[in-house]
Short mmCIF file of C-alpha atoms and ligand atoms in Angstrom, two decimals:
data_model
loop_
_atom_site.label_atom_id
_atom_site.label_comp_id
_atom_site.label_asym_id
_atom_site.label_seq_id
_atom_site.Cartn_x
_atom_site.Cartn_y
_atom_site.Cartn_z
CA MET A 26 -17.38 45.01 -39.14
CA PRO A 27 -18.68 43.78 -43.03
CA SER A 28 -22.04 41.08 -42.20
CA ASN A 29 -21.74 38.42 -43.10
CA ASN A 30 -19.52 36.98 -39.99
CA PHE A 31 -22.76 35.56 -39.06
CA LYS A 32 -24.54 32.73 -39.28
CA VAL A 33 -27.78 31.05 -37.51
CA GLY A 34 -27.02 28.94 -35.52
CA ASP A 35 -23.77 30.32 -34.11
CA ARG A 36 -23.44 31.35 -30.98
CA LEU A 37 -23.44 34.47 -29.76
CA CYS A 38 -22.13 36.65 -26.74
CA VAL A 39 -22.90 40.38 -26.46
CA VAL A 40 -20.29 42.22 -26.26
CA ALA A 41 -21.94 45.66 -25.41
CA GLY A 42 -24.95 47.06 -23.50
CA PRO A 43 -26.69 46.71 -21.37
CA HIS A 44 -26.74 42.90 -21.66
CA LYS A 45 -23.37 41.91 -22.04
CA ASN A 46 -21.78 39.18 -21.44
CA LYS A 47 -24.94 37.40 -22.46
CA ILE A 48 -24.28 34.21 -24.52
CA GLY A 49 -27.16 32.34 -27.19
CA THR A 50 -27.52 30.96 -30.12
CA LEU A 51 -28.27 33.09 -33.50
CA LYS A 52 -31.31 32.89 -34.72
CA ARG A 53 -32.56 35.00 -37.31
CA PHE A 54 -30.47 37.34 -39.23
CA PHE A 55 -31.53 41.12 -40.51
CA GLN A 56 -29.14 41.14 -43.35
CA GLU A 57 -30.04 44.41 -44.94
CA LYS A 58 -31.17 45.87 -41.12
CA GLU A 59 -27.07 44.57 -39.77
CA ARG A 60 -29.13 43.45 -36.48
CA VAL A 61 -29.66 39.43 -34.66
CA LEU A 62 -31.96 37.87 -32.75
CA VAL A 63 -30.35 36.27 -30.11
CA GLU A 64 -31.80 32.81 -28.09
CA GLY A 65 -32.87 34.05 -24.60
CA VAL A 66 -30.59 37.58 -25.78
CA ASN A 67 -32.94 41.17 -25.23
CA LEU A 68 -35.74 39.91 -24.32
CA CYS A 69 -39.15 41.86 -23.71
CA VAL A 70 -42.70 41.14 -22.35
CA LYS A 71 -45.38 41.57 -25.17
CA HIS A 72 -48.94 41.81 -23.74
CA GLN A 73 -50.57 39.75 -26.20
CA LYS A 74 -54.37 39.08 -26.44
CA ALA A 75 -56.11 35.86 -26.34
CA ASP A 76 -56.77 34.57 -29.86
CA PRO A 77 -60.49 31.87 -29.53
CA ASN A 78 -59.34 31.50 -33.11
CA ARG A 79 -57.21 29.19 -32.11
CA SER A 80 -57.35 29.08 -29.01
CA ASP A 81 -54.50 31.15 -27.90
CA PRO A 82 -54.83 31.37 -24.07
CA GLY A 83 -52.93 34.80 -25.63
CA GLY A 84 -50.99 36.94 -21.87
CA ARG A 85 -47.65 37.62 -20.61
CA VAL A 86 -45.49 36.32 -24.42
CA LYS A 87 -41.49 36.79 -24.32
CA LYS A 88 -39.97 37.79 -26.72
CA GLU A 89 -36.11 38.12 -27.64
CA LYS A 90 -35.36 42.26 -29.96
CA PRO A 91 -32.52 42.03 -32.38
CA LEU A 92 -29.21 43.07 -31.49
CA HIS A 93 -27.31 45.45 -33.50
CA VAL A 94 -24.35 43.54 -34.96
CA SER A 95 -21.39 45.01 -33.72
CA ASN A 96 -22.10 44.08 -30.77
CA VAL A 97 -21.99 40.81 -30.66
CA ALA A 98 -19.48 38.64 -30.94
CA LEU A 99 -19.13 35.48 -32.18
CA VAL A 100 -17.73 32.55 -29.25
CA CYS A 101 -15.13 29.92 -31.57
CA PRO A 102 -16.06 27.01 -31.05
CA LYS A 103 -12.87 25.99 -30.87
CA CYS A 104 -11.48 28.26 -27.43
CA ALA A 105 -14.83 29.19 -26.18
CA GLU A 106 -13.66 32.30 -26.27
CA PRO A 107 -15.84 35.38 -28.18
CA THR A 108 -13.57 36.42 -31.10
CA TRP A 109 -13.58 38.23 -34.42
CA VAL A 110 -12.98 35.78 -37.55
CA ARG A 111 -11.60 36.56 -40.83
CA HIS A 112 -12.25 34.66 -44.18
CA GLU A 113 -9.71 32.31 -45.28
CA ILE A 114 -10.19 30.89 -49.31
CA LEU A 115 -9.92 27.20 -49.44
CA THR A 116 -8.56 26.20 -53.04
CA PRO A 117 -10.24 22.76 -54.14
CA ASP A 118 -8.02 19.42 -52.75
CA ALA A 119 -7.12 16.24 -53.21
CA GLU A 120 -9.93 14.92 -50.95
CA GLY A 121 -12.32 16.69 -52.96
CA ASN A 122 -13.90 19.61 -51.28
CA LYS A 123 -14.19 22.50 -53.90
CA LYS A 124 -12.89 25.84 -53.39
CA ARG A 125 -14.63 27.09 -49.79
CA LYS A 126 -14.49 30.19 -48.12
CA VAL A 127 -14.10 29.22 -44.37
CA ARG A 128 -13.52 31.44 -40.84
CA VAL A 129 -11.32 31.96 -39.17
CA CYS A 130 -10.38 32.81 -35.19
CA LYS A 131 -8.66 34.98 -35.41
CA ARG A 132 -7.79 34.61 -31.52
CA CYS A 133 -6.38 30.55 -32.02
CA LYS A 134 -6.33 30.16 -35.91
CA SER A 135 -8.50 27.36 -35.64
CA ARG A 136 -10.96 27.16 -38.90
CA ILE A 137 -14.59 27.25 -37.56
CA ASP A 138 -16.55 26.45 -40.72
CA GLU A 139 -14.89 22.37 -42.03
ZN1 ZN B 24 -11.07 30.19 -31.24
#
């Protein structure tokens, strides 16, 4: 799967592994590692030391761990189902839109990007 299918802010659904069916927002995309950080998914607890310089109380901090892109699918904003996308090149039109690439839901065929 090409790794440029996701954008920060997308809603992603986990489709494989122990966190299957969890949905969250894409926070960070590690393109070179093909990994994504999904808000609230794959949490691990980090024990952080108190830092007197930052008045940080320390303790247990929950942090997301990145997931591999092959384990997540985009949740289509139109049909609300986890889906795969294809890309469509739009030519310049009368409304002044430039040539651009948009993602299209393979399930309901709607455009995901405007
Ligand atoms: Zn759809």
